[in-house]
XYZ file of C-alpha atoms in Angstrom:
392
model
C 104.933 90.137 110.929
C 101.861 88.888 109.105
C 99.415 91.312 107.646
C 97.033 92.820 110.076
C 93.516 93.435 109.886
C 93.938 97.104 110.644
C 96.338 97.470 107.711
C 93.626 95.974 105.547
C 90.849 98.081 106.816
C 92.764 101.297 106.557
C 93.856 100.385 102.959
C 90.369 99.977 101.913
C 89.118 103.226 103.504
C 92.035 105.064 101.860
C 90.871 103.662 98.528
C 87.374 104.501 99.066
C 88.320 108.011 99.944
C 89.521 108.289 96.346
C 86.529 106.226 94.867
C 83.572 106.892 97.265
C 81.136 105.771 94.418
C 82.552 102.169 94.746
C 81.481 101.691 98.486
C 78.295 99.849 97.512
C 80.085 97.439 95.307
C 82.532 96.891 97.903
C 79.898 95.979 100.615
C 80.954 92.305 100.793
C 84.513 93.357 101.862
C 83.356 95.995 104.255
C 81.130 93.149 105.957
C 83.958 90.806 106.064
C 86.256 93.289 107.871
C 83.634 93.640 110.533
C 83.734 89.973 111.206
C 86.407 88.494 113.549
C 87.843 86.386 110.888
C 91.350 86.469 109.311
C 90.560 87.602 105.767
C 94.156 87.549 104.934
C 94.041 83.836 105.259
C 93.115 81.728 102.125
C 91.320 79.309 104.387
C 88.779 81.890 105.311
C 86.058 80.681 102.973
C 83.548 83.450 103.748
C 86.018 85.532 101.536
C 89.559 86.238 101.645
C 92.200 88.735 100.289
C 94.232 88.318 97.055
C 96.683 90.726 95.581
C 97.672 91.633 92.007
C 100.487 93.596 90.375
C 99.480 95.673 87.422
C 102.735 96.226 85.483
C 102.951 98.947 82.646
C 105.976 98.834 80.382
C 107.494 101.930 78.747
C 105.304 101.050 75.594
C 102.169 101.388 77.530
C 101.400 97.636 77.525
C 100.211 95.893 80.534
C 101.583 92.384 81.706
C 99.512 89.443 81.786
C 99.891 85.852 82.731
C 98.179 82.527 81.784
C 97.129 81.081 85.085
C 96.982 77.374 84.676
C 94.481 76.589 87.507
C 91.831 78.814 85.956
C 92.944 78.802 82.314
C 92.294 82.566 82.253
C 94.916 85.247 81.238
C 95.076 87.752 84.132
C 97.518 90.074 85.807
C 100.052 88.514 87.979
C 98.799 87.885 91.593
C 97.596 85.397 94.108
C 96.841 84.817 97.957
C 98.504 86.556 100.659
C 101.075 84.664 102.619
C 102.023 84.937 106.311
C 105.382 86.409 105.266
C 103.639 89.411 103.757
C 103.549 92.392 105.836
C 101.501 94.425 103.601
C 99.104 94.046 100.549
C 101.556 95.724 98.270
C 104.384 93.417 99.319
C 102.065 90.520 98.565
C 101.433 91.902 95.166
C 105.160 92.156 94.312
C 105.892 88.797 95.811
C 103.462 87.318 93.476
C 104.895 89.253 90.441
C 108.339 87.819 91.359
C 107.164 84.189 92.082
C 105.138 83.880 88.815
C 107.287 85.750 86.347
C 110.655 86.177 87.990
C 110.474 89.930 87.668
C 112.138 91.176 90.968
C 110.632 94.001 92.935
C 113.415 96.330 92.140
C 112.559 96.177 88.518
C 109.400 98.107 88.972
C 108.280 101.227 90.895
C 104.841 102.400 92.066
C 102.914 104.503 89.647
C 103.123 108.213 90.833
C 99.988 108.910 92.822
C 99.509 105.298 93.739
C 102.512 104.781 96.084
C 100.156 103.903 99.088
C 96.647 103.055 97.717
C 95.559 100.292 95.380
C 94.699 101.348 91.796
C 91.695 99.007 91.812
C 89.896 96.716 94.214
C 87.629 94.035 92.944
C 85.252 91.353 94.463
C 84.808 88.111 92.322
C 83.249 84.833 92.969
C 85.526 81.612 92.903
C 83.945 78.227 92.163
C 84.181 75.269 94.636
C 87.046 72.911 94.107
C 85.948 69.712 95.656
C 89.608 68.067 95.029
C 91.036 70.539 97.291
C 88.194 70.616 99.770
C 87.481 74.285 98.937
C 83.922 75.501 98.847
C 82.862 78.328 96.673
C 83.886 81.531 98.022
C 84.835 85.243 97.285
C 88.292 86.870 96.498
C 88.795 90.433 97.605
C 91.445 91.415 94.983
C 93.778 94.495 95.626
C 95.448 95.559 92.576
C 98.568 97.726 92.746
C 99.781 99.736 89.941
C 103.534 99.665 88.941
C 105.763 100.989 86.038
C 108.546 99.004 84.570
C 111.798 100.845 85.523
C 113.757 99.985 82.325
C 112.960 100.207 78.631
C 115.047 97.063 77.966
C 113.401 93.703 78.147
C 113.559 92.039 81.741
C 114.281 88.380 81.824
C 111.140 86.238 82.638
C 111.346 83.078 84.600
C 108.000 81.426 84.770
C 106.545 79.576 87.723
C 105.800 76.472 85.699
C 103.478 74.771 88.022
C 101.200 77.760 87.952
C 102.020 79.959 84.930
C 101.678 78.933 81.285
C 103.082 81.964 79.556
C 103.117 85.825 79.488
C 101.603 88.419 77.349
C 102.092 92.212 77.251
C 98.562 93.681 76.251
C 97.683 97.115 75.145
C 95.473 99.093 77.370
C 92.280 98.567 75.486
C 92.849 94.719 75.591
C 93.421 94.345 79.363
C 91.379 91.398 80.470
C 89.588 92.873 83.559
C 86.910 95.419 82.426
C 87.238 97.603 85.796
C 91.039 97.670 85.189
C 90.816 98.496 81.539
C 88.200 101.350 82.131
C 90.611 102.862 84.807
C 93.820 102.418 82.768
C 92.269 104.098 79.842
C 91.509 107.231 81.823
C 94.900 107.198 83.468
C 96.982 110.287 82.591
C 100.522 109.245 81.569
C 103.003 110.479 84.194
C 106.789 110.764 84.225
C 108.013 108.842 87.079
C 110.182 111.121 89.521
C 113.801 110.354 90.100
C 112.961 109.167 93.820
C 109.790 108.292 95.479
C 109.487 109.429 99.064
C 107.698 108.084 102.177
C 107.055 109.626 105.582
C 105.773 108.402 109.001
C 102.741 110.054 110.704
C 103.392 108.747 114.259
C 100.810 109.427 116.989
C 100.392 108.238 120.678
C 97.478 107.476 122.723
C 97.322 111.083 124.164
C 96.605 112.399 120.647
C 100.058 113.974 120.179
C 102.222 113.620 117.069
C 106.033 112.921 116.866
C 107.739 115.635 114.953
C 111.346 115.900 113.836
C 113.243 119.118 113.879
C 115.508 119.368 110.893
C 119.080 120.497 110.813
C 119.455 124.129 110.149
C 121.720 123.868 106.944
C 120.240 126.125 104.326
C 121.033 125.009 100.743
C 121.967 121.491 101.999
C 118.895 119.881 103.253
C 115.203 120.445 102.500
C 113.153 122.551 104.855
C 116.126 123.532 107.086
C 115.244 124.196 110.653
C 111.587 123.027 110.251
C 109.527 120.541 112.187
C 108.603 117.739 110.030
C 107.866 114.073 109.746
C 110.441 111.342 109.707
C 111.135 109.822 106.373
C 112.954 110.011 103.208
C 113.538 108.833 99.859
C 113.264 105.245 98.288
C 116.488 103.444 97.765
C 117.208 100.613 95.275
C 117.014 97.890 98.030
C 113.470 98.994 99.039
C 110.945 96.595 97.480
C 108.001 98.812 98.584
C 107.602 102.384 100.101
C 106.557 100.781 103.410
C 110.079 99.320 103.390
C 111.353 102.838 102.649
C 109.697 104.434 105.545
C 110.747 101.519 107.907
C 114.379 101.854 106.898
C 114.374 105.563 107.187
C 112.686 105.344 110.939
C 115.419 102.739 111.726
C 118.349 104.738 110.231
C 117.213 108.159 111.563
C 116.010 107.151 115.030
C 116.432 103.516 115.620
C 112.549 103.384 115.784
C 110.484 100.325 114.865
C 106.617 100.780 114.622
C 104.939 97.353 114.599
C 101.893 98.410 112.503
C 102.280 100.978 109.875
C 99.231 101.693 107.577
C 98.907 103.799 104.425
C 97.234 107.066 105.177
C 97.452 108.710 101.747
C 99.865 110.517 99.322
C 100.860 114.196 99.735
C 102.698 116.449 97.293
C 105.681 118.583 98.248
C 107.711 121.176 96.306
C 111.446 120.643 96.450
C 114.107 123.620 96.152
C 114.172 123.389 92.391
C 110.257 123.809 92.144
C 109.629 120.121 91.208
C 106.572 118.338 92.730
C 107.323 115.128 94.682
C 104.944 112.507 95.766
C 105.249 111.506 99.287
C 103.523 108.298 100.564
C 102.299 108.761 104.109
C 102.255 105.818 106.585
C 100.580 106.260 110.018
C 101.554 104.206 113.161
C 100.871 104.257 116.867
C 103.744 104.485 119.547
C 103.761 105.599 122.974
C 107.522 105.734 123.859
C 109.756 108.507 125.019
C 111.604 110.257 122.001
C 114.462 111.330 124.295
C 115.470 107.612 124.520
C 115.693 107.098 120.713
C 119.150 107.243 118.859
C 118.701 110.222 116.542
C 121.222 110.325 113.698
C 119.737 113.109 111.687
C 118.179 116.376 112.704
C 118.171 118.239 116.024
C 115.439 116.460 118.161
C 112.316 114.471 118.307
C 109.241 115.706 120.244
C 105.672 115.116 120.908
C 103.323 117.897 120.184
C 99.417 118.239 120.269
C 97.546 119.794 117.275
C 96.891 122.779 119.460
C 100.624 123.491 119.714
C 101.243 123.270 115.801
C 100.666 127.113 115.433
C 103.625 127.813 117.578
C 106.124 125.856 115.424
C 108.064 126.527 112.329
C 106.159 123.891 110.409
C 104.927 123.923 106.857
C 101.193 124.395 106.307
C 101.076 121.088 104.458
C 102.485 119.094 107.259
C 100.312 120.839 109.709
C 97.194 120.305 107.569
C 98.084 116.661 107.348
C 98.427 116.124 111.123
C 95.158 117.768 111.753
C 93.475 115.744 109.008
C 94.758 112.509 110.481
C 93.739 113.612 114.163
C 90.257 114.222 112.906
C 89.828 110.680 111.714
C 90.403 109.051 115.084
C 87.902 109.361 117.893
C 90.328 108.950 120.771
C 92.409 111.742 119.319
C 89.401 113.986 118.523
C 88.300 113.659 122.009
C 91.619 114.776 123.330
C 91.265 117.825 120.992
C 87.935 118.597 122.547
C 89.445 118.414 126.028
C 92.213 120.585 125.001
C 89.941 123.236 123.339
C 87.775 123.277 126.743
C 91.216 123.807 128.683
C 92.101 126.680 126.450
C 88.520 128.237 126.926
C 89.195 128.083 130.734
C 92.427 129.838 130.592
C 90.841 132.507 128.222
C 88.424 133.057 131.287
C 91.234 133.866 133.777
C 91.235 137.454 135.021
C 93.357 139.984 133.166
C 96.348 141.743 134.676
C 95.449 144.476 137.029
C 94.789 147.985 135.522
C 98.023 150.104 135.364
C 100.303 146.992 134.966
C 103.382 148.033 132.943
C 106.017 145.641 131.313
C 108.967 144.844 133.357
C 112.230 145.931 131.734
C 114.468 143.704 133.767
C 115.298 140.437 131.651
C 116.695 137.126 133.277
C 118.563 134.404 131.537
C 118.653 130.838 132.919
C 121.762 128.962 131.783
C 121.243 125.208 132.418
C 124.146 122.664 131.803
C 124.299 118.956 132.329
C 127.209 117.017 133.533
C 127.903 115.814 130.021
C 128.427 119.454 128.799
C 124.917 119.778 126.871
C 123.202 123.120 127.220
C 119.362 123.568 127.477
C 118.186 125.939 124.700
C 114.705 127.053 123.732
C 113.541 127.761 120.147
C 111.818 131.188 119.702
C 108.401 131.313 117.868
C 108.723 132.256 114.200
C 106.680 135.208 114.892
C 108.796 136.567 117.820
C 109.568 140.309 117.518
C 113.155 139.413 118.644
C 115.255 136.724 116.925
C 112.539 134.594 115.614
C 113.103 130.952 115.133
C 116.435 131.045 116.876
C 117.685 129.011 119.683
C 118.435 130.829 123.065
C 118.840 130.275 126.810
C 115.719 130.445 128.685
C 114.784 133.890 129.262
C 112.031 136.136 130.886
C 111.270 139.815 131.686
C-alpha cells in the first residue's frame, strides 16, 4: 500500500514534538501537508518527500555515497516510491539499492525507532533535460547502526553512485546532521527492539490484550496491554515488526499504522527496553479475531482504565493518545458528563443494610466454554482473579 498523507503528517508532528524549535524552519513542509497534493510523489514539484539512511558503523563513522547526478557526497537516500509503505522503509530501500547493504544488516538507533533523526528542506535546481522545474526536497533522515563489526559487502548502484566513504562525525557532509550527531550520546543497542500497536476505534475506545497468567514465563502476566512484540531478523523495519505481530497474535491487519512515539519499559531483569508505538484506527469486533496468544481482546474507554489490571505507563500512553484526537476527546467529554449525571442519582434510602445472600450465575455455551468475570485488582475478595458472575 503506498505511503499515506496521514503517515507523513503524523511523522512530522512526532518529530516536532521532540524538536519544537524547528517548526519555523519546516514551515514549507507543513504548508505542503495542508495542500491536497501527493507530496510522496516525485512529480509534485511544489515540493516532495525524499528519505535518507544515516548509517553509523561500530567505529562511529557515518556512511556517505557519491551521488553522480549532483556530484555531491551525501548519505544514501532518494525519492519515495509507490512500493514504500513508510518513510523509514523508503530510506532502507534506498540504502539497499545504492550500496547493496540489506535492511537486515542495520538496526534503528535506540530512541529513534519510530521518529526521524533529522528533517531537512533544501532547494533543487531545475533540470530542463528531464522536464523538471526547480523545487524543494523534504528530506526525512533516519538513523541506523550497523549490526556487525565486520565489513559488509558493498555493491554500488553504478548508474547513480560513484563510490562510498565512511566519514568521522565531525566530517559529516550535512551541517544539521553533523551538529546532531556530535551531540548524540553513544548507546548500546538492546538485544531486541520492540514495537506495539495502539489501536483505537471511532467511539474513542482502545483495543487491549489480556496476557496469559504465566508468572515467570511471560512479561506482565495477567495484565491488560497493547498487542506487539520483539523484532525478528526478517523484519526490515519496526513497522514490519508490529504488522507481523498483529497478524501472528490476532490475524489483524490495520491498513494505516503511523508512528506515535517511543516508550520505555523495564523487563523482569530490570533492563530498560525501547518500544516503538504505532497507532491505527480499526472498528471491528475483537471477538471475531483469531487470538493465538493471551486470553482475550476487548475495547475499553479511557474512563474504564482505572478498573483494569494495567501498568501505569500503558494507561498514560492511551490517555496521551486520546488527548491528541478531537473525536476521541469529545467522546471523553461525553463520558465525563454521563458520569456526572450518574453521581447525581439519589443515594440508597436511610437504613439500607448489605444483603448477606450471594448469587452466582453459571453460563455455559454449547461448545463448553464458560462465561467468567475478572475481579478488580482492588477487590477486597480474590482480587484480579476470574470467577463466575456473582452479586449479593
